[in-house]
Short mmCIF file of C-alpha atoms in Angstrom, two decimals:
data_model
loop_
_atom_site.label_atom_id
_atom_site.label_comp_id
_atom_site.label_asym_id
_atom_site.label_seq_id
_atom_site.Cartn_x
_atom_site.Cartn_y
_atom_site.Cartn_z
CA UNK A 47 95.06 64.10 117.11
CA UNK A 48 97.02 66.65 119.09
CA UNK A 49 96.54 69.29 116.35
CA UNK A 50 92.79 69.27 116.90
CA UNK A 51 93.35 70.75 120.37
CA UNK A 52 95.48 73.65 119.14
CA UNK A 53 92.75 76.28 119.49
CA UNK A 54 91.58 75.22 122.96
CA UNK A 55 92.63 76.70 126.28
CA UNK A 56 94.09 73.59 127.93
CA UNK A 57 95.46 73.66 131.45
CA UNK A 58 97.32 70.37 131.41
CA UNK A 59 97.83 67.53 128.92
CA UNK A 60 98.56 63.94 129.97
CA UNK A 61 100.16 61.92 127.17
CA UNK A 62 100.46 58.15 127.41
CA UNK A 63 103.45 57.04 125.36
CA UNK A 64 106.33 58.90 123.71
CA UNK A 65 106.82 62.65 124.04
CA UNK A 66 105.22 64.82 121.32
CA UNK A 67 107.45 65.77 118.40
CA UNK A 68 109.11 69.21 118.26
CA UNK A 69 106.63 70.44 115.68
CA UNK A 70 103.66 69.52 117.83
CA UNK A 71 101.14 72.17 118.74
CA UNK A 72 101.82 71.28 122.38
CA UNK A 73 104.40 73.89 123.18
CA UNK A 74 106.95 74.12 125.94
CA UNK A 75 105.35 75.50 129.08
CA UNK A 76 101.82 76.02 127.84
CA UNK A 77 99.95 73.89 128.44
CA UNK A 78 101.76 71.87 131.05
CA UNK A 79 102.55 68.46 129.55
CA UNK A 80 102.87 65.26 131.54
CA UNK A 81 104.26 62.27 129.62
CA UNK A 82 103.89 58.72 131.01
CA UNK A 83 106.02 56.25 129.12
CA UNK A 84 104.50 52.75 129.06
CA UNK A 85 106.39 49.98 127.28
CA UNK A 86 104.03 47.76 125.29
CA UNK A 87 105.56 44.27 125.54
CA UNK A 88 102.75 42.81 123.47
CA UNK A 89 104.24 44.40 120.36
CA UNK A 90 107.34 42.17 120.55
CA UNK A 91 107.40 38.77 118.87
CA UNK A 92 107.28 35.78 121.13
CA UNK A 93 105.19 37.36 123.88
CA UNK A 94 103.12 34.61 125.46
CA UNK A 95 100.07 34.62 127.69
CA UNK A 96 102.12 34.55 130.87
CA UNK A 97 104.02 37.67 129.81
CA UNK A 98 100.78 39.41 128.93
CA UNK A 99 99.43 38.60 132.34
CA UNK A 100 102.48 40.30 133.81
CA UNK A 101 101.30 43.57 132.21
CA UNK A 102 98.23 43.66 134.42
CA UNK A 103 100.12 45.20 137.37
CA UNK A 104 101.33 47.90 135.03
CA UNK A 105 97.76 48.72 134.08
CA UNK A 106 96.82 48.82 137.76
CA UNK A 107 99.76 51.12 138.48
CA UNK A 108 98.72 53.37 135.64
CA UNK A 109 95.19 53.55 136.96
CA UNK A 110 96.48 54.43 140.40
CA UNK A 111 98.64 57.21 138.96
CA UNK A 112 95.72 58.72 137.10
CA UNK A 113 93.56 58.49 140.20
CA UNK A 114 96.24 60.08 142.37
CA UNK A 115 96.80 62.83 139.82
CA UNK A 116 93.17 63.95 139.97
CA UNK A 117 92.28 63.03 143.57
CA UNK A 118 95.43 63.91 145.50
CA UNK A 119 95.60 67.55 144.51
CA UNK A 120 98.15 67.50 141.69
CA UNK A 121 95.65 68.52 139.03
CA UNK A 122 93.95 71.06 141.34
CA UNK A 123 97.31 72.67 142.10
CA UNK A 124 98.17 72.98 138.44
CA UNK A 125 94.72 74.30 137.64
CA UNK A 126 94.87 76.85 140.46
CA UNK A 127 98.27 78.09 139.35
CA UNK A 128 97.11 78.38 135.75
CA UNK A 129 93.92 80.24 136.66
CA UNK A 130 95.77 82.59 139.00
CA UNK A 131 98.22 83.46 136.27
CA UNK A 132 95.41 83.96 133.74
CA UNK A 133 93.49 86.21 136.15
CA UNK A 134 96.58 88.27 136.87
CA UNK A 135 97.42 88.79 133.18
CA UNK A 136 93.79 89.41 132.21
CA UNK A 137 93.50 92.13 134.86
CA UNK A 138 96.27 94.16 133.21
CA UNK A 139 95.34 97.11 131.03
CA UNK A 140 97.96 95.92 128.55
CA UNK A 141 97.53 92.91 126.33
CA UNK A 142 99.85 89.93 126.58
CA UNK A 143 100.65 87.34 123.94
CA UNK A 144 103.30 84.65 123.76
CA UNK A 145 104.54 82.45 120.93
CA UNK A 146 107.19 79.79 120.47
CA UNK A 147 110.24 79.93 118.21
CA UNK A 148 108.04 78.83 115.29
CA UNK A 149 105.89 81.94 115.88
CA UNK A 150 102.91 79.83 116.97
CA UNK A 151 100.84 81.67 119.56
CA UNK A 152 100.16 79.71 122.77
CA UNK A 153 98.93 82.53 125.03
CA UNK A 154 96.59 85.42 124.25
CA UNK A 155 95.19 87.43 127.17
CA UNK A 156 91.86 89.21 127.44
CA UNK A 157 93.71 92.51 127.11
CA UNK A 158 95.20 91.34 123.83
CA UNK A 159 91.72 90.40 122.64
CA UNK A 160 90.41 93.84 123.58
CA UNK A 161 93.26 95.74 121.90
CA UNK A 162 93.45 93.73 118.68
CA UNK A 163 89.83 92.68 118.27
CA UNK A 164 90.92 89.05 117.75
CA UNK A 165 89.54 86.28 119.96
CA UNK A 166 91.90 83.70 121.47
CA UNK A 167 90.13 80.92 119.57
CA UNK A 168 91.13 82.65 116.34
CA UNK A 169 94.84 83.00 117.13
CA UNK A 170 95.94 80.16 119.44
CA UNK A 171 98.16 77.64 117.69
CA UNK A 172 98.58 79.82 114.59
CA UNK A 173 101.60 81.60 113.14
CA UNK A 174 101.37 85.23 114.28
CA UNK A 175 102.48 86.43 110.82
CA UNK A 176 99.44 84.68 109.35
CA UNK A 177 97.06 86.05 111.96
CA UNK A 178 98.16 89.69 111.93
CA UNK A 179 98.45 91.26 108.47
CA UNK A 180 100.27 93.53 108.26
CA UNK A 181 102.58 92.04 110.85
CA UNK A 182 102.22 93.28 114.38
CA UNK A 183 106.00 93.26 114.85
CA UNK A 184 106.81 95.00 111.55
CA UNK A 185 110.57 95.23 111.00
CA UNK A 186 111.30 94.34 114.64
CA UNK A 187 110.60 90.62 114.31
CA UNK A 188 113.38 88.24 115.37
CA UNK A 189 111.78 85.36 113.47
CA UNK A 190 111.42 86.75 109.94
CA UNK A 191 114.11 84.57 108.36
CA UNK A 192 114.06 81.69 110.77
CA UNK A 193 114.97 81.29 114.40
CA UNK A 194 118.25 82.74 115.63
CA UNK A 195 118.86 82.61 119.37
CA UNK A 196 121.44 85.41 119.15
CA UNK A 197 118.74 87.82 117.88
CA UNK A 198 116.29 86.92 120.63
CA UNK A 199 116.62 89.68 123.22
CA UNK A 200 114.43 92.10 125.15
CA UNK A 201 113.42 95.24 123.25
CA UNK A 202 110.75 97.91 123.00
CA UNK A 203 109.28 99.56 119.94
CA UNK A 204 106.21 101.33 118.61
CA UNK A 205 104.07 100.05 115.78
CA UNK A 206 100.82 100.65 113.94
CA UNK A 207 98.13 97.99 113.98
CA UNK A 208 94.85 97.50 112.15
CA UNK A 209 92.11 95.86 114.19
CA UNK A 210 89.69 93.29 112.81
CA UNK A 211 87.23 96.04 111.90
CA UNK A 212 89.96 98.13 110.22
CA UNK A 213 90.55 100.71 112.96
CA UNK A 214 94.08 102.11 113.18
CA UNK A 215 95.85 101.83 116.53
CA UNK A 216 99.24 103.00 117.69
CA UNK A 217 100.81 100.45 120.02
CA UNK A 218 103.87 100.35 122.25
CA UNK A 219 105.28 96.84 122.34
CA UNK A 220 107.64 95.37 124.94
CA UNK A 221 109.17 92.01 124.02
CA UNK A 222 111.09 89.60 126.29
CA UNK A 223 112.48 86.13 125.54
CA UNK A 224 111.06 83.04 127.23
CA UNK A 225 113.65 80.54 128.44
CA UNK A 226 113.56 76.90 129.50
CA UNK A 227 115.09 75.61 132.74
CA UNK A 228 118.41 75.09 130.97
CA UNK A 229 118.46 78.73 129.83
CA UNK A 230 117.72 78.06 126.16
CA UNK A 231 115.10 80.37 124.63
CA UNK A 232 111.95 78.78 123.28
CA UNK A 233 109.85 81.83 122.39
CA UNK A 234 108.84 85.34 123.40
CA UNK A 235 106.23 87.14 125.45
CA UNK A 236 105.01 90.54 124.26
CA UNK A 237 103.10 93.21 126.16
CA UNK A 238 100.88 95.47 124.02
CA UNK A 239 99.89 98.97 125.15
CA UNK A 240 97.34 101.01 123.20
CA UNK A 241 98.70 104.57 122.87
CA UNK A 242 96.32 105.82 120.15
CA UNK A 243 94.42 108.35 122.25
CA UNK A 244 97.57 109.56 124.03
CA UNK A 245 99.43 110.17 120.77
CA UNK A 246 96.48 112.13 119.39
CA UNK A 247 96.45 114.36 122.49
CA UNK A 248 100.22 114.85 122.30
CA UNK A 249 99.92 115.97 118.69
CA UNK A 250 97.13 118.42 119.54
CA UNK A 251 99.21 119.81 122.40
CA UNK A 252 102.23 120.31 120.14
CA UNK A 253 104.32 117.74 122.00
CA UNK A 254 104.97 115.64 118.90
CA UNK A 255 107.72 116.99 116.65
CA UNK A 256 107.48 114.44 113.87
CA UNK A 257 105.78 111.50 112.25
CA UNK A 258 107.43 108.71 110.25
CA UNK A 259 110.58 110.77 109.71
CA UNK A 260 108.71 113.97 108.75
CA UNK A 261 109.54 116.75 111.20
CA UNK A 262 107.19 119.62 111.97
CA UNK A 263 104.57 121.08 114.31
CA UNK A 264 102.96 123.69 112.07
CA UNK A 265 99.24 123.24 111.46
CA UNK A 266 99.93 122.56 107.77
CA UNK A 267 102.30 119.73 108.64
CA UNK A 268 99.93 118.31 111.28
CA UNK A 269 97.19 118.29 108.62
CA UNK A 270 99.61 116.42 106.37
CA UNK A 271 100.13 113.79 109.10
CA UNK A 272 96.37 113.24 109.30
CA UNK A 273 96.13 112.98 105.51
CA UNK A 274 98.92 110.37 105.45
CA UNK A 275 97.04 108.25 107.99
CA UNK A 276 93.84 108.50 105.95
CA UNK A 277 95.61 107.67 102.67
CA UNK A 278 97.30 104.66 104.24
CA UNK A 279 93.94 103.01 104.94
CA UNK A 280 92.85 103.10 101.31
CA UNK A 281 94.62 101.67 98.25
CA UNK A 282 94.22 104.49 95.75
CA UNK A 283 97.01 106.00 93.67
CA UNK A 284 98.47 109.26 94.94
CA UNK A 285 100.32 112.15 93.28
CA UNK A 286 102.49 114.24 95.59
CA UNK A 287 103.39 117.68 94.23
CA UNK A 288 105.71 120.29 95.65
CA UNK A 289 108.99 122.07 95.23
CA UNK A 290 112.29 120.20 95.35
CA UNK A 291 113.45 119.45 98.87
CA UNK A 292 110.03 119.47 100.54
CA UNK A 293 110.15 115.76 101.44
CA UNK A 294 107.88 114.14 98.85
CA UNK A 295 109.58 110.74 99.11
CA UNK A 296 109.33 110.85 102.91
CA UNK A 297 105.56 111.26 102.56
CA UNK A 298 105.39 108.36 100.10
CA UNK A 299 107.36 106.13 102.48
CA UNK A 300 105.15 107.19 105.39
CA UNK A 301 101.99 106.24 103.47
CA UNK A 302 103.51 102.83 102.70
CA UNK A 303 104.71 102.29 106.28
CA UNK A 304 101.23 103.04 107.64
CA UNK A 305 99.40 100.88 105.09
CA UNK A 306 98.46 97.18 105.06
CA UNK A 307 101.14 96.77 102.35
CA UNK A 308 104.00 97.63 104.70
CA UNK A 309 105.18 94.00 104.98
CA UNK A 310 106.07 94.08 101.26
CA UNK A 311 108.63 96.28 99.52
CA UNK A 312 108.62 100.03 98.94
CA UNK A 313 110.37 100.37 95.57
CA UNK A 314 111.46 103.87 94.40
CA UNK A 315 112.23 104.81 90.78
CA UNK A 316 113.44 108.22 89.57
CA UNK A 317 111.74 108.56 86.19
CA UNK A 318 113.72 111.67 85.31
CA UNK A 319 117.15 110.16 85.92
CA UNK A 320 116.94 107.30 83.39
CA UNK A 321 116.75 107.30 79.56
CA UNK A 322 113.51 105.92 78.15
CA UNK A 323 115.02 102.63 76.96
CA UNK A 324 116.64 101.99 80.33
CA UNK A 325 113.54 103.13 82.19
CA UNK A 326 111.31 100.61 80.40
CA UNK A 327 113.64 97.76 81.37
CA UNK A 328 113.91 99.17 84.89
CA UNK A 329 110.13 99.27 85.33
CA UNK A 330 109.06 96.10 83.54
CA UNK A 331 112.22 93.99 83.51
CA UNK A 332 113.65 92.11 80.54
CA UNK A 333 114.41 88.62 79.36
CA UNK A 334 117.79 87.25 78.36
CA UNK A 335 118.82 88.45 74.90
CA UNK A 336 116.21 91.23 74.73
CA UNK A 337 118.98 93.69 73.85
CA UNK A 338 122.74 93.96 73.89
CA UNK A 339 123.92 93.42 77.42
CA UNK A 340 120.82 91.50 78.54
CA UNK A 341 122.79 88.42 79.62
CA UNK A 342 120.09 87.15 81.98
CA UNK A 343 116.44 87.62 82.90
CA UNK A 344 115.87 90.55 85.20
CA UNK A 345 112.83 91.46 87.26
CA UNK A 346 111.52 95.00 86.89
CA UNK A 347 110.48 97.35 89.66
CA UNK A 348 106.79 96.53 89.16
CA UNK A 349 107.45 92.86 89.80
CA UNK A 350 109.69 93.62 92.80
CA UNK A 351 106.95 95.81 94.26
CA UNK A 352 104.23 93.14 93.90
CA UNK A 353 101.87 93.44 96.91
CA UNK A 354 103.85 96.52 97.95
CA UNK A 355 104.25 100.13 96.82
CA UNK A 356 105.97 101.54 93.72
CA UNK A 357 107.13 105.15 94.07
CA UNK A 358 107.56 106.96 90.75
CA UNK A 359 109.52 110.14 91.41
CA UNK A 360 109.48 112.89 88.76
CA UNK A 361 106.59 111.14 87.01
CA UNK A 362 105.92 114.23 84.87
CA UNK A 363 109.17 113.49 82.99
CA UNK A 364 107.76 110.29 81.45
CA UNK A 365 107.62 110.23 77.65
CA UNK A 366 104.30 109.84 75.84
CA UNK A 367 105.09 106.19 75.02
CA UNK A 368 105.91 105.37 78.67
CA UNK A 369 102.74 107.12 79.80
CA UNK A 370 100.70 104.73 77.63
CA UNK A 371 102.46 101.68 79.09
CA UNK A 372 102.04 102.95 82.62
CA UNK A 373 98.33 103.56 82.02
CA UNK A 374 97.89 99.96 80.91
CA UNK A 375 99.53 98.58 84.04
CA UNK A 376 97.32 100.75 86.24
CA UNK A 377 94.14 99.77 84.38
CA UNK A 378 94.79 96.04 83.91
CA UNK A 379 97.54 95.21 86.40
CA UNK A 380 99.51 93.45 83.65
CA UNK A 381 102.69 94.08 81.65
CA UNK A 382 105.26 92.30 79.48
CA UNK A 383 109.00 92.44 80.24
CA UNK A 384 111.14 93.86 77.43
CA UNK A 385 111.69 91.17 74.81
CA UNK A 386 109.01 88.86 76.23
CA UNK A 387 105.58 87.92 74.94
CA UNK A 388 104.50 86.52 78.29
CA UNK A 389 102.11 88.73 80.26
CA UNK A 390 102.71 89.08 83.98
CA UNK A 391 100.22 90.24 86.57
CA UNK A 392 101.04 92.36 89.61
CA UNK A 393 99.21 93.92 92.53
CA UNK A 394 100.97 97.22 93.17
CA UNK A 395 99.99 100.52 94.74
CA UNK A 396 101.46 103.47 92.83
CA UNK A 397 102.53 106.70 94.50
CA UNK A 398 103.95 109.43 92.25
CA UNK A 399 105.74 112.70 92.87
CA UNK A 400 106.72 115.71 90.79
CA UNK A 401 107.97 119.24 91.29
CA UNK A 402 106.38 120.39 88.03
CA UNK A 403 102.93 121.83 87.38
CA UNK A 404 101.43 118.57 86.22
CA UNK A 405 97.91 120.03 85.93
CA UNK A 406 99.27 122.70 83.61
CA UNK A 407 101.01 119.99 81.59
CA UNK A 408 97.68 118.20 81.19
CA UNK A 409 96.06 121.38 79.87
CA UNK A 410 98.93 121.83 77.38
CA UNK A 411 98.68 118.22 76.22
CA UNK A 412 102.12 117.35 77.59
CA UNK A 413 100.76 114.75 80.01
CA UNK A 414 97.90 112.34 79.34
CA UNK A 415 94.72 113.45 81.04
CA UNK A 416 93.43 109.90 81.53
CA UNK A 417 96.72 108.88 83.17
CA UNK A 418 96.71 111.94 85.43
CA UNK A 419 93.26 111.16 86.78
CA UNK A 420 94.24 107.53 87.27
CA UNK A 421 97.27 108.59 89.29
CA UNK A 422 95.90 111.62 91.12
CA UNK A 423 92.93 109.99 92.83
CA UNK A 424 94.08 111.87 95.91
CA UNK A 425 96.49 114.77 95.25
CA UNK A 426 98.87 115.83 98.01
CA UNK A 427 100.50 119.28 97.86
CA UNK A 428 103.64 119.71 99.95
CA UNK A 429 104.01 123.19 101.50
CA UNK A 430 107.37 124.91 100.95
CA UNK A 431 109.42 125.66 104.06
CA UNK A 432 108.78 129.41 103.76
CA UNK A 433 105.06 128.68 104.33
CA UNK A 434 105.69 126.98 107.68
CA UNK A 435 108.63 128.97 109.04
CA UNK A 436 107.80 128.20 112.66
CA UNK A 437 109.05 124.66 111.96
CA UNK A 438 112.56 125.94 111.21
CA UNK A 439 113.73 125.79 114.86
CA UNK A 440 112.34 122.26 115.25
CA UNK A 441 113.95 121.11 112.00
CA UNK A 442 117.24 122.82 112.81
CA UNK A 443 117.42 121.14 116.23
CA UNK A 444 116.63 117.78 114.67
CA UNK A 445 119.33 118.12 112.00
CA UNK A 446 121.81 119.43 114.58
CA UNK A 447 121.33 116.41 116.83
CA UNK A 448 121.33 113.95 113.94
CA UNK A 449 124.41 115.35 112.17
CA UNK A 450 126.39 116.01 115.36
CA UNK A 451 125.84 112.38 116.33
CA UNK A 452 127.14 111.14 112.99
CA UNK A 453 130.17 113.42 113.24
CA UNK A 454 130.93 112.32 116.77
CA UNK A 455 130.44 115.82 118.18
CA UNK A 456 128.86 116.62 121.51
CA UNK A 457 125.88 118.86 122.10
CA UNK A 458 125.83 121.86 119.73
CA UNK A 459 123.26 124.68 119.86
CA UNK A 460 122.21 127.56 117.63
CA UNK A 461 122.85 131.11 118.75
CA UNK A 462 119.93 133.54 118.67
CA UNK A 463 121.45 135.48 115.77
CA UNK A 464 122.05 132.33 113.75
CA UNK A 465 118.48 131.18 114.35
CA UNK A 466 117.18 134.62 113.39
CA UNK A 467 119.03 134.36 110.09
CA UNK A 468 117.59 130.91 109.44
CA UNK A 469 114.09 132.21 110.19
CA UNK A 470 114.40 135.17 107.81
CA UNK A 471 115.94 133.30 104.87
CA UNK A 472 113.66 132.34 101.95
CA UNK A 473 114.86 128.70 101.60
CA UNK A 474 114.41 128.09 97.87
CA UNK A 475 115.79 124.57 98.43
CA UNK A 476 113.34 123.96 101.30
CA UNK A 477 114.00 121.39 104.03
CA UNK A 478 116.84 119.73 102.13
CA UNK A 479 118.66 123.07 101.88
CA UNK A 480 118.17 123.67 105.62
CA UNK A 481 119.68 120.27 106.35
CA UNK A 482 122.65 121.08 104.13
CA UNK A 483 123.07 124.46 105.87
CA UNK A 484 123.19 122.78 109.30
CA UNK A 485 125.75 120.26 108.04
CA UNK A 486 127.84 123.10 106.59
CA UNK A 487 127.67 125.00 109.89
CA UNK A 488 128.72 121.96 111.93
CA UNK A 489 131.76 121.49 109.72
CA UNK A 490 132.84 125.10 110.26
CA UNK A 491 131.89 125.28 113.92
CA UNK A 492 134.51 124.19 116.46
CA UNK A 493 132.67 125.32 119.57
CA UNK A 494 129.42 124.43 121.31
CA UNK A 495 127.35 127.13 119.59
CA UNK A 496 126.70 127.94 115.93
CA UNK A 497 126.97 131.63 115.05
CA UNK A 498 126.17 133.54 111.82
CA UNK A 499 129.79 133.23 110.66
CA UNK A 500 129.35 129.45 110.52
CA UNK A 501 126.36 129.55 108.17
CA UNK A 502 126.60 129.24 104.36
CA UNK A 503 127.34 132.48 102.41
CA UNK A 504 123.94 132.62 100.69
CA UNK A 505 122.31 132.99 104.12
CA UNK A 506 124.76 135.46 105.68
CA UNK A 507 124.82 137.55 102.50
CA UNK A 508 121.21 138.52 103.13
CA UNK A 509 122.15 139.71 106.61
CA UNK A 510 124.88 141.94 105.14
CA UNK A 511 122.37 143.48 102.70
CA UNK A 512 119.92 144.30 105.48
CA UNK A 513 122.60 145.79 107.73
CA UNK A 514 123.84 147.97 104.86
CA UNK A 515 120.30 149.17 104.11
CA UNK A 516 119.53 149.87 107.77
CA UNK A 517 122.74 151.84 108.12
CA UNK A 518 121.97 154.01 105.10
CA UNK A 519 118.40 154.63 106.24
CA UNK A 520 119.53 155.52 109.73
CA UNK A 521 122.05 158.00 108.37
CA UNK A 522 119.35 159.62 106.20
CA UNK A 523 116.95 160.02 109.14
CA UNK A 524 118.50 162.60 111.51
CA UNK A 525 117.02 163.00 114.96
CA UNK A 526 115.02 159.75 114.61
CA UNK A 527 117.19 157.36 116.54
CA UNK A 528 115.53 153.98 117.01
CA UNK A 529 112.89 154.69 114.38
CA UNK A 530 112.16 151.82 112.01
CA UNK A 531 113.79 152.68 108.67
CA UNK A 532 111.51 153.46 105.75
CA UNK A 533 111.98 152.43 102.14
CA UNK A 534 114.08 154.66 99.94
CA UNK A 535 114.61 154.53 96.17
CA UNK A 536 118.32 153.87 96.70
CA UNK A 537 117.87 150.89 99.03
CA UNK A 538 115.06 149.37 96.95
CA UNK A 539 117.09 149.78 93.75
CA UNK A 540 120.12 148.11 95.31
CA UNK A 541 118.16 145.10 96.54
CA UNK A 542 116.14 144.66 93.32
CA UNK A 543 119.34 144.62 91.31
CA UNK A 544 120.85 141.98 93.58
CA UNK A 545 117.79 139.68 93.28
CA UNK A 546 117.28 140.28 89.55
CA UNK A 547 113.95 142.01 90.09
CA UNK A 548 112.33 139.28 92.22
CA UNK A 549 109.83 141.34 94.25
CA UNK A 550 109.12 138.63 96.85
CA UNK A 551 112.82 138.12 97.64
CA UNK A 552 113.38 141.87 97.69
CA UNK A 553 110.56 142.41 100.21
CA UNK A 554 112.00 139.75 102.53
CA UNK A 555 115.48 141.27 102.32
CA UNK A 556 114.11 144.74 102.97
CA UNK A 557 112.18 143.50 105.97
CA UNK A 558 108.77 144.61 104.68
CA UNK A 559 105.67 142.91 103.35
CA UNK A 560 105.14 142.47 99.65
CA UNK A 561 102.14 144.82 99.73
CA UNK A 562 104.32 147.56 101.24
CA UNK A 563 106.93 147.12 98.53
CA UNK A 564 104.37 147.10 95.71
CA UNK A 565 102.72 150.26 97.06
CA UNK A 566 106.13 151.94 97.19
CA UNK A 567 106.93 150.91 93.59
CA UNK A 568 103.75 152.58 92.34
CA UNK A 569 105.48 155.90 92.98
CA UNK A 570 108.68 154.72 91.24
CA UNK A 571 107.67 152.95 88.01
CA UNK A 572 111.29 152.74 86.81
CA UNK A 573 112.23 150.59 89.78
CA UNK A 574 109.44 148.13 88.94
CA UNK A 575 111.14 147.41 85.62
CA UNK A 576 114.42 146.26 87.17
CA UNK A 577 115.09 142.66 86.19
CA UNK A 578 112.29 142.54 83.61
CA UNK A 579 113.13 141.79 80.00
#
């Protein structure tokens, strides 16, 4: 049967009889197919001996055609062309693969074998989605929900690929449609370029500003990128901790996008935003009639995330009862929808996040210890923006470009004074607050440069405080023009009152280190008590 030849490298196929059906493994263009139609008169009723004898010349003609095909150079020409093309493609550093509109691979070069670790005998004739898991094309596939000629166009994208032995590779992929003589597309050809080593060097050289939507070049953020890649290759549960606005969900999505589960859904749930009764139905689903308003069966987030990733945001807000139910799902992989006695089984990776001190909650008995250690197999702590301030210019530029594009504005830049203010601000709302500040500034700015007057009041207010303090200090230091102002009881008192006694904020506003401020307060015990109950 034709299917038995699907995994062989065939240069030409000669078929005696009707053409192969559309679902045949013999695909358009590869291998070359020659069809000789021979009418079999013996199959008709009433065929006598004389008519059968008349078929003998046909058999002779057929024999002559086969002889000519192999002896007169036709086969040699086809074979030479095929080998020349194979040699040319195999000499490329890139890998080349091609598949038809049913995603069945009919060409797989030596470069593709080297890059992916798959041999051509393993992939030829097979659906590329079945061969490569997770999918090599990711979300860029034009054949996910069936063939659509309008979606078949040339494009380039980057993707992450896991080789046969589990090594992670970063690939650049260039895809072009393959067309028949009449112009109708019948498949695609893809060129694969291994960029793993280059991307690693670019990151080390500081030429990479982001990873999977997370922007930053600070060493703490680069270490986070490496941790994400490591976590993606295992299937353990993860707890991401950090202040609000640090990008915990972005990290969770990055882990999913880098993992073998990326072809399935990433399903987020905010545990703190839903009442317990609603949350149980949201997580585990319900059956019709389980409660008032349950007019139909509904799948829960666990079932939707089967074979994918479930992201539980604000997991520390779960009640004791919900913690028990969550522990059971993690341990056994089973649950019952609300109102149902039927147990359902799922295969889900759980990633959690919280901005609370979950370890402290465990010590106080507010969060189950056994659940915590089930979830926090690998803890990830997100650094606040104030701990990687050198990323502020990179983040600001990114948000400027992104927001200006959405608003239909041209190129907008940050003035030096505006950037200086952004660098000196404490950012209690972290990256999210910085993004909001840039959006605020773009709304107020009607020129090509953002100045301090365009920034939100909470940022410019700090500048006013510092200018007022510097002015007072300069006035109290005669004959010392240009000298860096020292701390005075008046300036320290004013700032501490404005920040309700927060020493860290006061030190930043005064332009000194915390140690300097604390040493100064030792001589003024009354000032230390400002803001304290």
